[in-house]
Amino acid sequence: MINRSVLALALIITIVACNHSDTTTRAEPPEVKAAQLGERAVSRGQDLDNPARPGAALYDQHCSHCHNGAVSKAPHLHWLAMMSPQKIFNALDTGLMKTQGAALSSDQRRQIAEYLSRRKLVDSSSEQVAYAPQCSASIKLNPDASPPKTGWGHDTSRFIAAEVAGLTENDVPKLQLKWAYAFPGARRARSQPAVGYGAVFVGSEDGTVYSLDIETGCSHWRFDASAEVRTGIVLAAGSGGRPPLAVFGDVMANMYAVNALTGELVWRLRADEHPSATLTGTPAVTEEVAYASVSSLEVVAAGNPGYECCSFRGNVIAVDLATGKLRWRHYTIPEEPSLVKVTRVGTKVLGPSGAPSWGSPAVDRKRNVLYIGTGENYSSPADGNSDAIIAVNLTTGERVWQHQSISGDAWNTACQLEDNPNCPIEKGPDFDYGASMILVDLANGKQVLVAGSKNGMVSGLDPDDDGRLLWQKKVGRGSIQGGVHFGMAAEGSTVYVPINDMNHSNDGSVLDEAAARPGVSAINAANGEVLWAHVQPDICDLKYCDPGVSAAVTAIPGVLFAGHLDGFIRAYAKADGRVLWKYDTKAPVTAINGLMAKGGSMSGPGATVAGGHVFINSGYGYSLHEPGNMFAVFAVPETK
């Protein structure tokens, strides 16, 4: 799932205000919370968080009865708050909600869209919706330039071989910005790009997926998804009469396959009917099947004391790549949630629930299994499926084995609120396996499955012995927002471990700042020995900034690329961890679409490297981290 604790506070105000609860947060003193609200109002030119605005009453009257979690196919309020105002307006004006919107005037539809998104609806004629220029007839996609099978979707080691990367360790210090694209109206950029057919493919906050020419940035095509494209794009070469595909998911749990050469929709599937379901983990593809892990934000909805927490169960699905038909579904929690108790305010508590899966699945063809990680239970009782590594049969979807690292972990956003009865008795610690597992080849001919957790622990498991623990190594302090988040990388038997370890806590807990290890460590996959560790100094020039690495990291021979929460992308030497190159994505530049591109904190996607280019998205915009709208492309300048 999404790093829920990071996102939670950004949505609590929305949920609490719209449900008219007087519950108050204890994560920040009132004066700090007021300052945060003021900062947001100033940055947007007006107070869009004011529940007294006209859109609030209109939402309550016309929308809230369906979007309160009671209607299975209606996205919960917290998902609507993540959508762009244009997407919401379009849904009410000409889209799926046209019937419901018919009773509203155009101005009322606009008010609802602005209220839910907390942003002004930009006129379509404004320069803020300028897209990349269309490619000329002479610049075409190359159907013979098949995409390399590297990175999420193909290989969770996130290692790019030399012949694909086109960069050496000596080249890296010479990298310069080649061009940048500014996602129109965006404040976050969280989709991993993919390269193939002479283009780079990338998704955006407003749901647009782009195919952009690598050399110039011109647009071959654009595809309009229903909501933010949160997963990476995976390119699958054509096979058996099936066209080459770009496969991805959006935050509303819709999964898509688009013709990679034309941008035409081939199929679309709703991955899970739960109103809080989402896709954050990039799908993994084989020649015939796409596998997608399913997460949710029901953990945030639970912040409302009147919400019946919780009914979502994490799962992973297998989808026929040619048709989009579901082959099987495996739930991380086998049994359906049932009534556990009733809170003191009369709200039902259901369980067990949760154990979401928010990373990209790892495919093990040798053993015919799929590896996924899970997060915490959302409600009591905590069971044996949370904070676990699960192996699932690729063909049947049956569970082969599981390894739980931490027991008794049940947590939801109610635990960040004062005296909220929806907080499970366990109250965390919320130590998910969010990063993809990596299957590493050892010198002795064996393999080890390496996994990293938010508690800062890295584990080596035996894939031939039902996940038996071989070793463990603590490389980060860990916390709700600490440890390993979205993705490690490996070159040979060297595993690179990014550590977040933020020093401000959103849950009110006291953190040991001296024990934090934000940065990157390299370990030996054979035994967990730490080869080197680079703890990044805090050089933040912003009020809310952290030096750690939440985003996935990417390796090429001898080099590791890491996007930090402080807005810098840094390249580290494999040998000793020294910084070879860095670039501050927060520095504004004029983009190819005429807008100003400016990055921010990076969390989620990492760099993609191919053909001598480095591609990365920059901009997070949650939990007081720096927003951004930048897609940046780096290369070594040609010499004349």
XYZ file of C-alpha atoms in Angstrom, residues 76-357:
282
model
C -14.005 6.606 -0.260
C -13.636 10.298 0.510
C -9.914 10.001 1.135
C -9.369 8.823 -2.447
C -11.400 11.701 -3.829
C -9.134 14.033 -1.868
C -6.158 12.658 -3.812
C -7.664 13.322 -7.238
C -7.097 16.425 -9.319
C -9.992 18.925 -9.448
C -10.214 18.438 -13.227
C -10.714 14.674 -12.846
C -13.496 15.168 -10.312
C -15.175 17.852 -12.399
C -14.967 15.724 -15.553
C -16.496 12.729 -13.763
C -19.478 14.871 -12.711
C -19.735 16.713 -16.010
C -19.272 14.106 -18.735
C -17.912 10.955 -17.063
C -19.072 8.105 -14.848
C -20.883 10.433 -12.430
C -22.672 12.407 -15.149
C -26.107 11.203 -13.973
C -25.417 12.287 -10.394
C -23.922 15.572 -11.585
C -26.898 16.418 -13.799
C -28.710 17.916 -10.818
C -25.839 20.339 -10.242
C -24.915 23.467 -12.119
C -21.472 23.743 -13.693
C -20.437 26.101 -10.913
C -21.635 23.641 -8.249
C -19.672 20.826 -9.884
C -16.619 23.061 -9.825
C -17.160 23.870 -6.129
C -17.352 20.184 -5.241
C -14.228 19.431 -7.272
C -12.270 22.214 -5.568
C -13.530 21.273 -2.125
C -12.547 17.612 -2.465
C -9.162 18.190 -4.102
C -8.338 21.294 -2.017
C -7.140 22.983 -5.205
C -8.475 25.501 -7.693
C -9.838 24.149 -10.955
C -7.581 25.515 -13.678
C -9.206 26.705 -16.883
C -8.337 24.359 -19.747
C -7.050 27.297 -21.791
C -4.505 28.198 -19.115
C -0.803 27.624 -19.697
C -0.837 25.391 -16.636
C -2.291 22.558 -18.706
C 0.316 22.820 -21.476
C 1.538 19.401 -22.575
C 4.730 18.326 -24.290
C 4.761 19.261 -27.983
C 3.540 16.580 -30.361
C 6.295 14.731 -32.219
C 6.662 15.537 -35.897
C 6.000 12.910 -38.545
C 9.733 12.238 -38.805
C 10.016 11.191 -35.132
C 8.336 7.832 -34.720
C 8.312 4.972 -32.254
C 10.481 2.048 -33.281
C 8.519 -1.230 -32.955
C 11.738 -3.223 -33.325
C 13.429 -1.600 -30.298
C 12.080 -4.073 -27.741
C 12.126 -2.881 -24.120
C 14.803 -4.326 -21.838
C 13.497 -6.556 -19.064
C 14.944 -4.521 -16.227
C 13.534 -2.845 -13.135
C 10.162 -3.239 -11.484
C 7.808 -5.368 -13.529
C 10.608 -7.609 -14.761
C 13.356 -7.764 -12.150
C 13.082 -6.603 -8.549
C 16.882 -6.474 -8.166
C 16.667 -3.094 -9.915
C 20.063 -3.747 -11.511
C 20.639 -2.415 -15.030
C 23.329 -4.286 -16.978
C 26.061 -2.308 -18.746
C 24.765 -2.974 -22.244
C 21.354 -1.563 -21.279
C 22.492 1.277 -19.028
C 25.005 2.700 -21.515
C 26.802 4.414 -18.626
C 29.992 3.596 -16.749
C 31.193 4.677 -13.351
C 33.487 7.185 -15.083
C 30.548 8.644 -17.035
C 28.372 9.316 -14.009
C 30.158 12.444 -12.682
C 29.662 14.030 -16.136
C 25.867 13.696 -16.133
C 23.924 16.872 -16.894
C 20.254 17.682 -17.208
C 19.265 17.040 -20.831
C 15.621 18.085 -20.599
C 12.827 18.237 -18.096
C 9.071 17.948 -18.332
C 6.744 19.769 -15.932
C 3.610 17.743 -15.226
C 0.790 20.300 -15.623
C -0.897 21.229 -12.345
C 0.975 18.531 -10.404
C 2.386 18.582 -6.899
C 3.714 15.025 -6.908
C 5.436 12.740 -9.423
C 5.453 9.126 -8.281
C 5.383 6.795 -11.305
C 8.461 4.803 -12.276
C 9.340 5.475 -15.952
C 10.049 2.686 -18.456
C 12.108 2.770 -21.647
C 11.490 1.016 -24.939
C 10.650 1.523 -28.634
C 12.789 4.651 -28.656
C 10.672 6.385 -26.016
C 10.274 6.803 -22.277
C 6.858 6.046 -20.772
C 5.753 7.722 -17.549
C 2.558 8.334 -15.550
C 1.432 11.451 -13.700
C -0.706 12.759 -10.875
C -3.611 13.766 -13.104
C -3.774 10.266 -14.607
C -2.043 11.074 -17.888
C 0.393 8.467 -19.191
C 2.938 9.784 -21.675
C 5.089 8.264 -24.389
C 7.905 10.802 -24.850
C 10.772 10.815 -27.304
C 14.027 10.271 -25.445
C 16.052 12.791 -27.410
C 13.630 15.722 -27.541
C 10.829 15.010 -25.069
C 8.150 15.412 -27.728
C 4.973 13.397 -27.233
C 4.146 10.323 -29.291
C 0.846 9.805 -27.450
C -1.005 10.459 -24.216
C -3.432 8.154 -22.420
C -5.959 9.395 -19.875
C -6.379 7.083 -16.847
C -9.131 7.609 -14.271
C -6.853 8.837 -11.498
C -3.227 9.319 -10.486
C -0.914 6.719 -11.965
C 0.888 5.623 -8.835
C 2.581 2.457 -10.098
C 5.449 2.253 -12.502
C 4.891 1.616 -16.195
C 5.820 -1.899 -17.366
C 6.488 -2.554 -21.046
C 5.695 -6.035 -22.357
C 6.809 -6.958 -25.875
C 4.142 -8.188 -28.290
C 3.493 -11.934 -28.347
C 1.139 -14.356 -30.086
C -0.810 -11.679 -31.905
C -0.987 -9.477 -28.807
C 0.410 -5.967 -29.368
C 3.235 -4.594 -27.222
C 1.724 -3.295 -23.992
C 2.273 -0.638 -21.368
C 0.836 -2.068 -18.130
C 0.150 0.034 -15.019
C -2.342 0.811 -12.256
C -3.951 3.919 -10.781
C -4.724 4.887 -7.203
C -8.378 3.861 -7.630
C -7.258 0.221 -8.111
C -7.827 0.238 -11.869
C -5.335 -1.820 -13.844
C -4.661 -0.993 -17.501
C -2.987 -2.442 -20.574
C -2.409 0.108 -23.326
C -0.949 -0.488 -26.770
C 2.594 0.794 -26.301
C 2.867 1.936 -29.916
C -0.447 3.786 -30.221
C -1.677 4.597 -26.708
C -4.983 2.818 -27.363
C -6.637 0.970 -24.468
C -6.425 -2.830 -24.809
C -8.094 -3.723 -21.511
C -8.941 -2.327 -18.109
C -9.686 -4.226 -14.887
C -10.855 -3.150 -11.470
C -8.332 -5.020 -9.295
C -10.448 -4.965 -6.120
C -13.996 -3.757 -5.464
C -13.269 -2.457 -1.962
C -13.907 1.328 -1.899
C -10.484 1.966 -0.347
C -8.473 -0.376 -2.576
C -5.491 0.935 -4.509
C -2.568 -0.170 -6.633
C 0.801 1.188 -5.559
C 3.063 -1.742 -6.381
C 4.164 -1.925 -10.012
C 2.692 -5.031 -11.714
C 5.075 -7.871 -12.552
C 4.691 -9.319 -16.036
C 5.633 -12.556 -17.747
C 4.899 -13.556 -21.345
C 1.285 -14.397 -20.520
C 0.420 -13.051 -17.061
C 0.511 -9.787 -15.108
C 0.679 -10.053 -11.316
C -0.439 -7.118 -9.177
C -0.358 -6.648 -5.408
C -3.362 -4.814 -3.951
C -3.272 -2.358 -1.071
C -5.711 0.152 0.397
C -6.163 3.346 2.346
C -8.847 1.991 4.646
C -6.221 2.495 7.309
C -6.877 6.236 6.890
C -10.667 5.961 6.806
C -10.419 4.362 10.246
C -9.489 7.773 11.620
C -13.205 8.541 11.658
C -14.631 7.035 14.902
C -17.877 6.296 13.042
C -16.161 4.179 10.393
C -16.571 0.401 10.759
C -12.954 -0.705 10.777
C -12.026 -2.702 8.862
C -13.056 -4.904 5.945
C -10.151 -4.770 3.493
C -7.794 -7.722 3.035
C -4.551 -7.393 1.129
C -4.272 -9.597 -1.921
C -2.361 -10.349 -5.096
C -3.984 -11.108 -8.438
C -2.935 -12.882 -11.633
C -4.351 -11.361 -14.819
C -4.226 -12.743 -18.344
C -1.976 -10.319 -20.184
C -3.780 -10.658 -23.520
C -7.385 -10.327 -22.304
C -7.319 -8.692 -18.861
C -9.297 -11.589 -17.387
C -8.635 -12.536 -13.771
C -6.915 -15.927 -13.430
C -6.725 -16.094 -9.651
C -6.685 -13.992 -6.481
C -4.773 -14.797 -3.297
C -5.768 -13.034 -0.074
C -3.058 -12.288 2.460
C -5.653 -13.011 5.161
C -7.528 -16.189 4.178
C -10.701 -15.630 6.214
C -13.128 -12.765 5.714
C -13.331 -10.193 8.528
C -16.149 -10.720 10.993
C -17.602 -8.776 13.915
C -15.120 -8.584 16.782
C -16.698 -5.986 19.050
C -18.556 -2.680 19.173
C -16.710 0.454 20.277
C -17.929 2.738 23.055
C -19.421 5.051 20.397
C -21.382 2.187 18.832
C -19.170 1.458 15.846
C -18.576 -2.129 14.752
C -15.014 -3.447 14.695
C -14.284 -6.153 12.127
C -11.260 -8.404 11.973
C -8.811 -9.690 11.097
C -8.179 -7.109 8.408
C -5.410 -5.320 6.557
C -2.080 -6.995 5.753
C -1.918 -4.920 2.557
C 0.689 -5.517 -0.104
